[in-house]
């Protein structure tokens, strides 16, 4: 088959190549077509008219008789993901404890902006990928990473421009005084390093965390994670250097009502004073500055100011875990701690920083970073690699150029208003938490008792998938729909999500 300029040779169905007995020879022109799209299909079974498209489950069968013509035409071979006969979750090599979504997980092989696409071509609105801040399949990110891979990918013991550029950029995003940056690979690593820095710097072993929180899976971050949804043993296996504050959950915590906020503040300060009096030697306080794991609930007004003051008064430092809530997602604020009007001593950030590339950072005061020298030097092989730094820079460029923090604020506000309207229609929606593109829809069986609608939340998420929306439960009771989509979510996709939720809550699940 010959392809020349605008006159393209055409293999007509009627001409047909018979196996072993070609009816055309190489170089022979067998037809022509004008400019415009041309569809070429090979078929090795005479008389068979293959379909133009088929279900992915049948692709292997059709490929056997309809070989991919790409190579013949000098094109790249088609990129078709095979349909897995056995879901990865059922494979023996897959650790059964590895968390996964859905009873029958769709095989997702592509993404575009705030959409996920499975192998059957079904498109879903993605309401939960908070890591993918700039969206799936972003061409600028793909190009920047491909170029950096082709130039160099090594480690931070060598010097390359983008390393300093990215560290400066992160420091410039942090408040004055937080000017020193460590680059790692994940939120767990960032929190682990932050805990170690705080412990070395203060020389005090005690750590205070709040209940119903998650900070990572490593030994140290698991020790300070108190969420029983992530680790059912979290409250019984806690080492003695970890202490906790009551969950400041103003919707369903121990204190409710108008004065709940002040009671949480007073309670936290009293607990810290009691810990100091008991000789606990607290060196570190770690918390999400916006209560993410509990479902996107703001901390009570003045909570972090009071707690930070008390922790510092007795010689401790404060870590703000911004892994989920920071980096512009709240819309109005770039960092979650801005909402509480405080400045931490150490910021940890990850997730969205790399849009899925393993990337995390600790940003702190110089003297805290310098303390690490007492225990040697710091090095993370891939943490500050040229590819990671380049991707980190590109994510920030895209966020700026596409106005994604602004989008989080605008679309988030519209979405919140629509969800509140839905709350007026459906008693099951006990509360709409959060701001920007970080929200939680808390589902209850009874608004008065606030009994969590646990089984219903799981079933609603399964039904939402059938309707084209990816959304999942969160919180210690798994009764909050977590809403933290790519920050490029559009108002129309947000409206689609609300419409589908309305349909499920109206029709049942
Ligand atoms: N902190 C918070 C608040 C998180 O939500 C998470 C991840 N869910 C982590 C830390 C751990 O981050 P990673 O999964 O990147 O280790």
Short mmCIF file of C-alpha atoms and ligand atoms in Angstrom, two decimals:
data_model
loop_
_atom_site.label_atom_id
_atom_site.label_comp_id
_atom_site.label_asym_id
_atom_site.label_seq_id
_atom_site.Cartn_x
_atom_site.Cartn_y
_atom_site.Cartn_z
CA UNK A 1 0.00 0.00 0.00
CA UNK A 2 1.38 3.34 -1.00
CA UNK A 3 0.65 6.65 0.63
CA UNK A 4 1.75 9.64 -1.39
CA UNK A 5 1.01 13.25 -0.58
CA UNK A 6 -2.60 14.19 -0.88
CA UNK A 7 -3.38 11.33 -3.19
CA UNK A 8 -3.71 8.42 -0.86
CA UNK A 9 -3.81 4.87 -2.00
CA UNK A 10 -6.80 3.05 -0.73
CA UNK A 11 -7.26 -0.58 0.09
CA UNK A 12 -10.85 -1.16 -0.92
CA UNK A 13 -12.91 -3.88 0.66
CA UNK A 14 -13.69 -5.25 -2.77
CA UNK A 15 -10.04 -5.44 -3.75
CA UNK A 16 -9.24 -7.69 -0.80
CA UNK A 17 -5.95 -9.41 -0.04
CA UNK A 18 -6.22 -13.13 0.05
CA UNK A 19 -3.95 -14.82 2.62
CA UNK A 20 -0.86 -16.23 0.97
CA UNK A 21 -1.98 -15.00 -2.41
CA UNK A 22 -1.74 -11.24 -2.50
CA UNK A 23 -3.79 -9.68 -5.22
CA UNK A 24 -1.67 -6.53 -5.15
CA UNK A 25 2.09 -6.14 -5.13
CA UNK A 26 4.19 -3.71 -3.15
CA UNK A 27 4.10 -0.27 -4.69
CA UNK A 28 0.98 -0.90 -6.68
CA UNK A 29 -1.59 1.83 -6.44
CA UNK A 30 -5.00 0.37 -5.74
CA UNK A 31 -7.16 3.43 -5.36
CA UNK A 32 -7.15 7.07 -4.38
CA UNK A 33 -8.89 9.44 -2.01
CA UNK A 34 -9.04 13.18 -1.77
CA UNK A 35 -7.94 15.13 1.30
CA UNK A 36 -9.88 14.47 4.46
CA UNK A 37 -10.19 11.66 6.91
CA UNK A 38 -9.43 8.21 5.59
CA UNK A 39 -10.31 5.05 7.49
CA UNK A 40 -8.20 2.00 6.70
CA UNK A 41 -9.00 -1.42 8.01
CA UNK A 42 -7.35 -4.75 7.27
CA UNK A 43 -9.24 -7.99 7.36
CA UNK A 44 -7.73 -11.42 6.78
CA UNK A 45 -11.05 -13.25 6.34
CA UNK A 46 -12.42 -12.90 2.85
CA UNK A 47 -16.02 -11.81 2.77
CA UNK A 48 -16.13 -10.77 6.42
CA UNK A 49 -17.22 -7.18 7.00
CA UNK A 50 -15.76 -6.17 10.37
CA UNK A 51 -17.46 -3.46 12.46
CA UNK A 52 -15.87 -0.03 12.64
CA UNK A 53 -15.95 -0.15 16.45
CA UNK A 54 -16.38 -2.95 18.95
CA UNK A 55 -16.66 -3.42 22.69
CA UNK A 56 -13.27 -3.54 24.41
CA UNK A 57 -14.03 -7.06 25.65
CA UNK A 58 -14.16 -8.19 21.99
CA UNK A 59 -11.08 -6.27 20.86
CA UNK A 60 -8.66 -9.21 21.16
CA UNK A 61 -10.93 -11.37 18.93
CA UNK A 62 -11.26 -8.72 16.24
CA UNK A 63 -7.53 -7.94 16.35
CA UNK A 64 -6.88 -11.60 15.45
CA UNK A 65 -8.61 -11.17 12.09
CA UNK A 66 -8.18 -7.41 11.65
CA UNK A 67 -4.50 -6.68 12.23
CA UNK A 68 -3.55 -3.14 13.19
CA UNK A 69 -2.71 -1.40 9.85
CA UNK A 70 -0.55 1.25 11.54
CA UNK A 71 2.76 -0.43 10.84
CA UNK A 72 1.86 -1.00 7.20
CA UNK A 73 1.15 2.69 6.85
CA UNK A 74 4.28 3.80 8.70
CA UNK A 75 2.33 5.07 11.70
CA UNK A 76 2.81 4.41 15.43
CA UNK A 77 0.96 1.29 16.53
CA UNK A 78 -2.40 1.95 18.18
CA UNK A 79 -2.29 2.34 21.93
CA UNK A 80 -5.08 0.13 23.20
CA UNK A 81 -5.20 -0.82 26.87
CA UNK A 82 -6.13 -4.49 27.20
CA UNK A 83 -9.22 -5.19 29.24
CA UNK A 84 -8.10 -7.02 32.36
CA UNK A 85 -9.83 -10.34 32.80
CA UNK A 86 -9.00 -10.35 36.52
CA UNK A 87 -9.35 -7.09 38.48
CA UNK A 88 -6.04 -6.14 40.07
CA UNK A 89 -7.66 -6.46 43.49
CA UNK A 90 -8.19 -10.19 42.90
CA UNK A 91 -4.62 -10.92 41.88
CA UNK A 92 -2.51 -12.86 44.33
CA UNK A 93 0.36 -10.39 44.00
CA UNK A 94 -1.82 -7.52 45.18
CA UNK A 95 -1.73 -6.91 48.93
CA UNK A 96 -5.29 -7.43 50.07
CA UNK A 97 -5.03 -4.60 52.61
CA UNK A 98 -4.31 -2.09 49.88
CA UNK A 99 -7.21 0.33 49.87
CA UNK A 100 -9.33 0.49 46.72
CA UNK A 101 -12.55 2.07 45.60
CA UNK A 102 -15.79 0.28 44.61
CA UNK A 103 -17.02 -3.30 44.86
CA UNK A 104 -16.28 -3.80 41.17
CA UNK A 105 -13.69 -1.16 40.34
CA UNK A 106 -13.95 0.26 36.82
CA UNK A 107 -10.75 -0.14 34.82
CA UNK A 108 -9.69 3.47 34.44
CA UNK A 109 -7.00 3.93 31.81
CA UNK A 110 -7.36 7.58 30.81
CA UNK A 111 -8.16 10.94 32.27
CA UNK A 112 -8.77 14.38 30.87
CA UNK A 113 -9.13 17.51 33.00
CA UNK A 114 -11.67 16.56 35.74
CA UNK A 115 -12.83 13.42 33.95
CA UNK A 116 -11.85 9.78 34.25
CA UNK A 117 -12.43 7.39 31.36
CA UNK A 118 -12.67 3.62 31.69
CA UNK A 119 -11.79 0.98 29.09
CA UNK A 120 -15.36 0.83 27.84
CA UNK A 121 -15.16 4.51 26.97
CA UNK A 122 -17.42 5.50 29.87
CA UNK A 123 -16.62 8.99 31.12
CA UNK A 124 -16.98 9.94 34.80
CA UNK A 125 -16.85 13.30 36.53
CA UNK A 126 -14.04 12.98 39.03
CA UNK A 127 -15.05 14.56 42.34
CA UNK A 128 -12.27 13.13 44.52
CA UNK A 129 -8.84 13.36 42.89
CA UNK A 130 -7.40 16.08 45.09
CA UNK A 131 -3.90 15.07 44.04
CA UNK A 132 -4.54 15.94 40.41
CA UNK A 133 -4.97 19.67 41.02
CA UNK A 134 -4.46 20.84 37.43
CA UNK A 135 -6.46 17.94 36.01
CA UNK A 136 -5.69 14.64 34.34
CA UNK A 137 -3.55 14.36 31.22
CA UNK A 138 -2.41 17.99 31.28
CA UNK A 139 -0.37 18.53 28.08
CA UNK A 140 1.95 21.13 29.64
CA UNK A 141 2.84 18.75 32.42
CA UNK A 142 3.36 15.85 30.02
CA UNK A 143 5.62 17.99 27.81
CA UNK A 144 7.61 19.46 30.70
CA UNK A 145 8.23 16.08 32.26
CA UNK A 146 9.11 14.41 28.92
CA UNK A 147 11.62 17.16 28.16
CA UNK A 148 13.21 16.99 31.62
CA UNK A 149 13.44 13.19 31.39
CA UNK A 150 15.23 13.53 28.07
CA UNK A 151 17.69 16.05 29.54
CA UNK A 152 18.49 14.72 32.99
CA UNK A 153 17.00 13.04 36.02
CA UNK A 154 19.37 12.62 38.92
CA UNK A 155 19.44 13.59 42.59
CA UNK A 156 19.94 16.67 44.69
CA UNK A 157 23.52 15.85 45.60
CA UNK A 158 24.23 17.29 42.17
CA UNK A 159 23.38 20.88 41.39
CA UNK A 160 20.93 21.83 38.66
CA UNK A 161 19.00 25.04 38.18
CA UNK A 162 15.46 23.83 38.74
CA UNK A 163 16.34 22.58 42.24
CA UNK A 164 17.06 26.08 43.54
CA UNK A 165 14.29 27.59 41.44
CA UNK A 166 11.66 25.28 42.96
CA UNK A 167 12.90 25.68 46.54
CA UNK A 168 12.81 29.48 46.13
CA UNK A 169 9.33 29.29 44.62
CA UNK A 170 7.96 27.24 47.54
CA UNK A 171 9.61 29.51 50.10
CA UNK A 172 8.08 32.53 48.37
CA UNK A 173 4.62 31.00 48.81
CA UNK A 174 5.10 30.58 52.57
CA UNK A 175 4.76 33.36 55.15
CA UNK A 176 7.84 35.44 56.06
CA UNK A 177 10.28 33.54 58.20
CA UNK A 178 9.41 30.13 56.76
CA UNK A 179 12.19 30.26 54.24
CA UNK A 180 13.86 26.86 54.23
CA UNK A 181 12.69 23.93 52.15
CA UNK A 182 13.26 20.16 52.19
CA UNK A 183 11.94 18.16 49.22
CA UNK A 184 10.66 14.60 49.70
CA UNK A 185 8.28 12.23 47.89
CA UNK A 186 4.96 12.15 49.75
CA UNK A 187 2.82 13.51 52.52
CA UNK A 188 3.87 10.69 54.81
CA UNK A 189 7.52 11.53 54.27
CA UNK A 190 6.93 15.25 54.73
CA UNK A 191 5.15 14.66 58.07
CA UNK A 192 7.71 12.10 59.18
CA UNK A 193 10.51 14.56 58.49
CA UNK A 194 8.58 17.40 60.15
CA UNK A 195 8.09 15.30 63.31
CA UNK A 196 11.78 14.45 63.35
CA UNK A 197 12.82 18.09 62.83
CA UNK A 198 10.51 19.28 65.60
CA UNK A 199 11.75 16.60 68.00
CA UNK A 200 15.41 17.35 67.33
CA UNK A 201 14.89 21.11 67.44
CA UNK A 202 13.00 21.22 70.74
CA UNK A 203 14.68 18.26 72.40
CA UNK A 204 11.24 17.38 73.74
CA UNK A 205 9.80 13.98 72.83
CA UNK A 206 6.06 14.56 73.36
CA UNK A 207 3.75 15.06 70.37
CA UNK A 208 0.15 16.27 70.50
CA UNK A 209 -2.29 15.44 67.70
CA UNK A 210 -6.03 15.91 67.44
CA UNK A 211 -8.45 13.00 67.27
CA UNK A 212 -9.96 11.83 63.97
CA UNK A 213 -6.88 12.86 62.01
CA UNK A 214 -4.64 11.15 59.46
CA UNK A 215 -1.02 12.09 58.81
CA UNK A 216 0.51 9.08 57.01
CA UNK A 217 1.41 5.40 57.14
CA UNK A 218 5.05 5.34 58.31
CA UNK A 219 5.82 4.32 61.91
CA UNK A 220 5.98 7.90 63.19
CA UNK A 221 3.10 9.33 61.16
CA UNK A 222 0.90 6.34 61.95
CA UNK A 223 1.66 6.90 65.64
CA UNK A 224 0.22 10.43 65.43
CA UNK A 225 -2.70 9.41 63.18
CA UNK A 226 -5.81 9.00 65.27
CA UNK A 227 -8.42 8.23 62.63
CA UNK A 228 -10.04 4.85 63.26
CA UNK A 229 -11.25 4.79 59.66
CA UNK A 230 -7.63 4.53 58.51
CA UNK A 231 -6.41 2.33 61.36
CA UNK A 232 -9.04 0.75 63.64
CA UNK A 233 -6.30 0.19 66.24
CA UNK A 234 -5.24 3.85 66.17
CA UNK A 235 -6.48 4.59 69.65
CA UNK A 236 -5.22 1.47 71.37
CA UNK A 237 -1.75 1.09 69.86
CA UNK A 238 -0.68 4.70 70.34
CA UNK A 239 2.83 5.00 71.82
CA UNK A 240 3.16 6.88 75.11
CA UNK A 241 4.86 9.92 73.53
CA UNK A 242 1.68 10.71 71.57
CA UNK A 243 -1.09 12.68 73.28
CA UNK A 244 -4.41 13.77 71.85
CA UNK A 245 -6.87 16.62 71.91
CA UNK A 246 -10.60 16.07 71.69
CA UNK A 247 -11.93 16.09 68.09
CA UNK A 248 -12.96 19.72 67.50
CA UNK A 249 -15.85 18.65 65.30
CA UNK A 250 -18.54 21.26 65.76
CA UNK A 251 -21.16 19.19 63.88
CA UNK A 252 -21.03 15.90 65.76
CA UNK A 253 -18.28 16.19 68.38
CA UNK A 254 -18.59 16.22 72.16
CA UNK A 255 -19.56 19.89 72.18
CA UNK A 256 -22.32 21.23 69.97
CA UNK A 257 -24.39 24.37 69.78
CA UNK A 258 -23.54 28.05 69.83
CA UNK A 259 -20.78 27.96 72.42
CA UNK A 260 -19.20 24.76 71.07
CA UNK A 261 -16.27 26.61 69.46
CA UNK A 262 -15.15 28.31 72.65
CA UNK A 263 -15.58 25.10 74.62
CA UNK A 264 -13.26 23.26 72.21
CA UNK A 265 -10.70 26.05 72.50
CA UNK A 266 -10.85 26.05 76.32
CA UNK A 267 -10.77 22.26 76.46
CA UNK A 268 -7.67 22.07 74.23
CA UNK A 269 -5.79 24.66 76.28
CA UNK A 270 -6.69 22.92 79.53
CA UNK A 271 -5.53 19.57 78.17
CA UNK A 272 -2.21 21.09 77.08
CA UNK A 273 -1.75 22.66 80.52
CA UNK A 274 -2.48 19.34 82.21
CA UNK A 275 0.03 17.60 79.93
CA UNK A 276 2.68 20.18 80.82
CA UNK A 277 1.93 19.77 84.51
CA UNK A 278 2.19 15.99 84.23
CA UNK A 279 5.72 16.30 82.78
CA UNK A 280 4.80 15.13 79.27
CA UNK A 281 7.44 17.48 77.70
CA UNK A 282 5.52 18.35 74.57
CA UNK A 283 7.77 19.43 71.69
CA UNK A 284 5.38 19.14 68.77
CA UNK A 285 1.80 19.87 67.87
CA UNK A 286 0.59 18.51 64.53
CA UNK A 287 -2.81 19.15 62.94
CA UNK A 288 -4.52 19.84 59.67
CA UNK A 289 -5.39 23.54 59.90
CA UNK A 290 -8.73 22.76 58.25
CA UNK A 291 -10.23 19.54 59.55
CA UNK A 292 -9.90 17.51 56.36
CA UNK A 293 -10.10 13.92 57.48
CA UNK A 294 -13.28 14.61 59.46
CA UNK A 295 -15.01 15.73 56.26
CA UNK A 296 -13.74 19.22 55.45
CA UNK A 297 -14.91 20.98 58.60
CA UNK A 298 -13.32 24.29 59.62
CA UNK A 299 -11.73 24.29 63.07
CA UNK A 300 -13.54 26.50 65.59
CA UNK A 301 -12.62 30.19 65.36
CA UNK A 302 -9.50 30.95 67.36
CA UNK A 303 -8.71 27.26 67.93
CA UNK A 304 -5.25 27.15 66.39
CA UNK A 305 -4.27 30.55 67.78
CA UNK A 306 -4.95 29.35 71.33
CA UNK A 307 -3.35 25.94 70.82
CA UNK A 308 -0.25 27.30 69.02
CA UNK A 309 0.26 29.88 71.81
CA UNK A 310 0.03 27.26 74.51
CA UNK A 311 2.31 24.78 72.72
CA UNK A 312 4.95 27.48 72.11
CA UNK A 313 4.71 28.78 75.68
CA UNK A 314 5.98 25.43 76.91
CA UNK A 315 8.77 25.13 74.33
CA UNK A 316 7.05 23.28 71.48
CA UNK A 317 6.68 23.97 67.75
CA UNK A 318 3.60 23.67 65.56
CA UNK A 319 3.28 21.69 62.32
CA UNK A 320 0.51 22.55 59.85
CA UNK A 321 -0.28 19.47 57.75
CA UNK A 322 -1.33 21.11 54.49
CA UNK A 323 -1.09 17.86 52.51
CA UNK A 324 -4.80 17.88 51.68
CA UNK A 325 -6.17 21.29 52.40
CA UNK A 326 -3.33 23.57 51.27
CA UNK A 327 -2.06 24.72 47.87
CA UNK A 328 -5.03 26.84 46.86
CA UNK A 329 -7.78 24.26 47.17
CA UNK A 330 -9.74 26.28 49.74
CA UNK A 331 -10.15 28.97 47.08
CA UNK A 332 -10.10 31.97 49.33
CA UNK A 333 -6.83 30.87 50.95
CA UNK A 334 -3.68 29.32 49.54
CA UNK A 335 -2.83 27.75 52.92
CA UNK A 336 -5.36 26.30 55.36
CA UNK A 337 -3.70 28.04 58.32
CA UNK A 338 -4.63 31.44 56.81
CA UNK A 339 -8.26 30.60 57.57
CA UNK A 340 -7.29 30.34 61.27
CA UNK A 341 -5.12 33.48 61.06
CA UNK A 342 -2.02 31.78 62.42
CA UNK A 343 1.48 31.05 61.14
CA UNK A 344 2.92 27.60 61.91
CA UNK A 345 6.60 26.82 62.51
CA UNK A 346 6.63 24.00 59.98
CA UNK A 347 4.43 23.44 56.91
CA UNK A 348 4.10 20.04 55.26
CA UNK A 349 2.75 19.80 51.74
CA UNK A 350 2.46 17.02 49.12
CA UNK A 351 -0.43 15.60 47.03
CA UNK A 352 -1.28 18.41 44.59
CA UNK A 353 2.33 19.66 44.48
CA UNK A 354 3.22 17.07 41.87
CA UNK A 355 -0.24 16.51 40.36
CA UNK A 356 0.45 12.79 40.93
CA UNK A 357 4.24 12.84 40.58
CA UNK A 358 5.57 11.71 43.99
CA UNK A 359 6.49 15.03 45.55
CA UNK A 360 6.29 16.50 49.01
CA UNK A 361 7.95 19.29 50.96
CA UNK A 362 8.67 20.60 54.42
CA UNK A 363 8.90 24.38 54.68
CA UNK A 364 10.20 25.74 57.98
CA UNK A 365 12.28 28.33 59.77
CA UNK A 366 16.01 28.10 59.10
CA UNK A 367 17.00 27.35 62.69
CA UNK A 368 14.62 24.38 62.76
CA UNK A 369 16.12 23.02 59.52
CA UNK A 370 19.65 23.59 60.85
CA UNK A 371 18.88 21.50 63.95
CA UNK A 372 18.81 18.42 61.75
CA UNK A 373 22.63 18.64 61.53
CA UNK A 374 22.77 17.20 65.07
CA UNK A 375 21.70 13.88 63.55
CA UNK A 376 23.78 14.00 60.37
CA UNK A 377 22.77 15.26 56.96
CA UNK A 378 19.52 15.00 55.06
CA UNK A 379 19.19 13.32 51.68
CA UNK A 380 16.25 11.83 49.77
CA UNK A 381 17.26 10.09 46.54
CA UNK A 382 14.28 11.08 44.42
CA UNK A 383 12.79 13.81 46.58
CA UNK A 384 14.23 16.77 44.71
CA UNK A 385 15.00 15.11 41.40
CA UNK A 386 15.09 17.35 38.31
CA UNK A 387 11.90 15.71 36.98
CA UNK A 388 10.06 16.21 40.28
CA UNK A 389 11.23 19.83 40.58
CA UNK A 390 10.31 20.55 36.95
CA UNK A 391 6.86 19.05 37.46
CA UNK A 392 6.46 20.98 40.70
CA UNK A 393 7.30 24.23 38.89
CA UNK A 394 4.95 23.43 36.01
CA UNK A 395 2.05 22.67 38.37
CA UNK A 396 2.48 26.10 39.95
CA UNK A 397 2.76 27.74 36.51
CA UNK A 398 -0.44 26.05 35.33
CA UNK A 399 -2.28 26.94 38.53
CA UNK A 400 -1.27 30.57 38.00
CA UNK A 401 -1.93 30.72 34.23
CA UNK A 402 -5.29 28.95 34.43
CA UNK A 403 -6.41 30.78 37.58
CA UNK A 404 -7.16 27.53 39.40
CA UNK A 405 -7.27 28.92 42.93
CA UNK A 406 -9.76 31.50 41.69
CA UNK A 407 -11.71 28.70 39.97
CA UNK A 408 -11.77 26.75 43.24
CA UNK A 409 -13.29 29.76 44.94
CA UNK A 410 -15.87 30.53 42.26
CA UNK A 411 -16.98 27.01 41.31
CA UNK A 412 -16.72 25.98 44.98
CA UNK A 413 -19.09 28.77 46.03
CA UNK A 414 -21.64 27.82 43.36
CA UNK A 415 -21.37 24.15 44.25
CA UNK A 416 -21.82 24.90 47.92
CA UNK A 417 -24.94 26.97 47.24
CA UNK A 418 -26.39 24.15 45.10
CA UNK A 419 -25.64 21.56 47.77
CA UNK A 420 -27.33 23.72 50.38
CA UNK A 421 -30.43 23.82 48.15
CA UNK A 422 -30.29 20.05 47.97
CA UNK A 423 -30.02 19.92 51.76
CA UNK A 424 -33.34 21.76 51.96
CA UNK A 425 -34.94 18.99 49.84
CA UNK A 426 -33.37 15.93 51.43
CA UNK A 427 -33.39 15.41 55.23
CA UNK A 428 -30.61 12.89 54.78
CA UNK A 429 -28.12 15.70 54.13
CA UNK A 430 -27.27 16.63 57.71
CA UNK A 431 -24.64 19.22 56.82
CA UNK A 432 -22.62 20.68 53.99
CA UNK A 433 -19.08 21.32 55.23
CA UNK A 434 -16.12 23.10 53.74
CA UNK A 435 -15.17 25.76 51.26
CA UNK A 436 -13.59 26.15 47.84
CA UNK A 437 -13.12 22.77 46.25
CA UNK A 438 -12.76 21.07 49.61
CA UNK A 439 -16.17 20.06 50.87
CA UNK A 440 -18.01 17.31 52.67
CA UNK A 441 -21.67 16.32 52.45
CA UNK A 442 -22.53 14.60 55.73
CA UNK A 443 -25.30 11.99 55.42
CA UNK A 444 -27.41 11.11 58.45
CA UNK A 445 -30.41 8.87 59.18
CA UNK A 446 -31.93 11.46 61.46
CA UNK A 447 -31.11 15.14 61.60
CA UNK A 448 -31.87 15.36 65.32
CA UNK A 449 -29.77 12.40 66.47
CA UNK A 450 -27.24 12.81 63.63
CA UNK A 451 -27.00 9.04 63.36
CA UNK A 452 -24.46 8.47 60.57
CA UNK A 453 -25.94 6.95 57.38
CA UNK A 454 -22.96 4.65 56.90
CA UNK A 455 -24.33 1.85 54.69
CA UNK A 456 -26.39 4.34 52.71
CA UNK A 457 -23.32 6.50 51.98
CA UNK A 458 -21.45 3.48 50.58
CA UNK A 459 -24.45 2.45 48.45
CA UNK A 460 -24.97 6.01 47.20
CA UNK A 461 -21.35 6.14 46.03
CA UNK A 462 -21.82 2.86 44.10
CA UNK A 463 -24.97 4.24 42.44
CA UNK A 464 -23.28 7.55 41.63
CA UNK A 465 -20.63 5.61 39.72
CA UNK A 466 -23.35 4.07 37.57
CA UNK A 467 -24.61 7.57 36.89
CA UNK A 468 -21.16 8.81 35.85
CA UNK A 469 -19.75 10.40 39.01
CA UNK A 470 -16.76 9.26 41.05
CA UNK A 471 -17.29 10.22 44.70
CA UNK A 472 -16.34 8.40 47.91
CA UNK A 473 -17.06 8.38 51.66
CA UNK A 474 -14.68 9.84 54.26
CA UNK A 475 -14.51 10.57 57.99
CA UNK A 476 -14.19 8.25 60.95
CA UNK A 477 -17.75 7.02 60.36
CA UNK A 478 -17.46 6.95 56.55
CA UNK A 479 -20.71 8.89 56.19
CA UNK A 480 -19.38 12.04 54.54
CA UNK A 481 -19.18 12.37 50.75
CA UNK A 482 -15.75 13.85 50.17
CA UNK A 483 -15.64 16.50 47.51
CA UNK A 484 -12.15 17.46 46.45
CA UNK A 485 -12.03 17.33 42.65
CA UNK A 486 -9.27 18.56 40.34
CA UNK A 487 -9.25 22.33 40.71
CA UNK A 488 -10.21 22.78 37.04
CA UNK A 489 -13.75 21.51 37.78
CA UNK A 490 -16.28 23.48 35.75
CA UNK A 491 -19.59 24.86 37.00
CA UNK A 492 -21.48 22.58 34.60
CA UNK A 493 -19.74 19.44 35.88
CA UNK A 494 -20.39 20.58 39.46
CA UNK A 495 -24.06 20.99 38.52
CA UNK A 496 -24.07 17.51 36.97
CA UNK A 497 -22.77 16.07 40.25
CA UNK A 498 -25.52 17.86 42.21
CA UNK A 499 -28.16 16.70 39.71
CA UNK A 500 -27.06 13.07 40.01
CA UNK A 501 -26.94 13.28 43.81
CA UNK A 502 -30.43 14.73 43.76
CA UNK A 503 -31.57 11.87 41.54
CA UNK A 504 -30.09 9.20 43.81
CA UNK A 505 -31.49 10.78 46.96
CA UNK A 506 -34.90 11.08 45.25
CA UNK A 507 -35.12 7.70 43.48
CA UNK A 508 -33.12 5.63 45.94
CA UNK A 509 -29.97 3.65 45.40
N1 LIG B 1 -1.63 14.09 55.70
C1 LIG B 1 -2.90 14.18 55.29
C2 LIG B 1 -3.79 15.21 55.89
C3 LIG B 1 -3.38 13.32 54.30
O1 LIG B 1 -4.64 13.42 53.89
C4 LIG B 1 -2.51 12.36 53.74
C5 LIG B 1 -2.97 11.41 52.65
N2 LIG B 1 -4.30 11.06 52.67
C6 LIG B 1 -1.20 12.30 54.21
C7 LIG B 1 -0.79 13.18 55.17
C8 LIG B 1 -0.24 11.28 53.66
O2 LIG B 1 0.14 11.62 52.37
P1 LIG B 1 0.70 10.51 51.35
O3 LIG B 1 -0.43 9.62 50.98
O4 LIG B 1 1.23 11.34 50.21
O5 LIG B 1 1.80 9.78 52.04
#
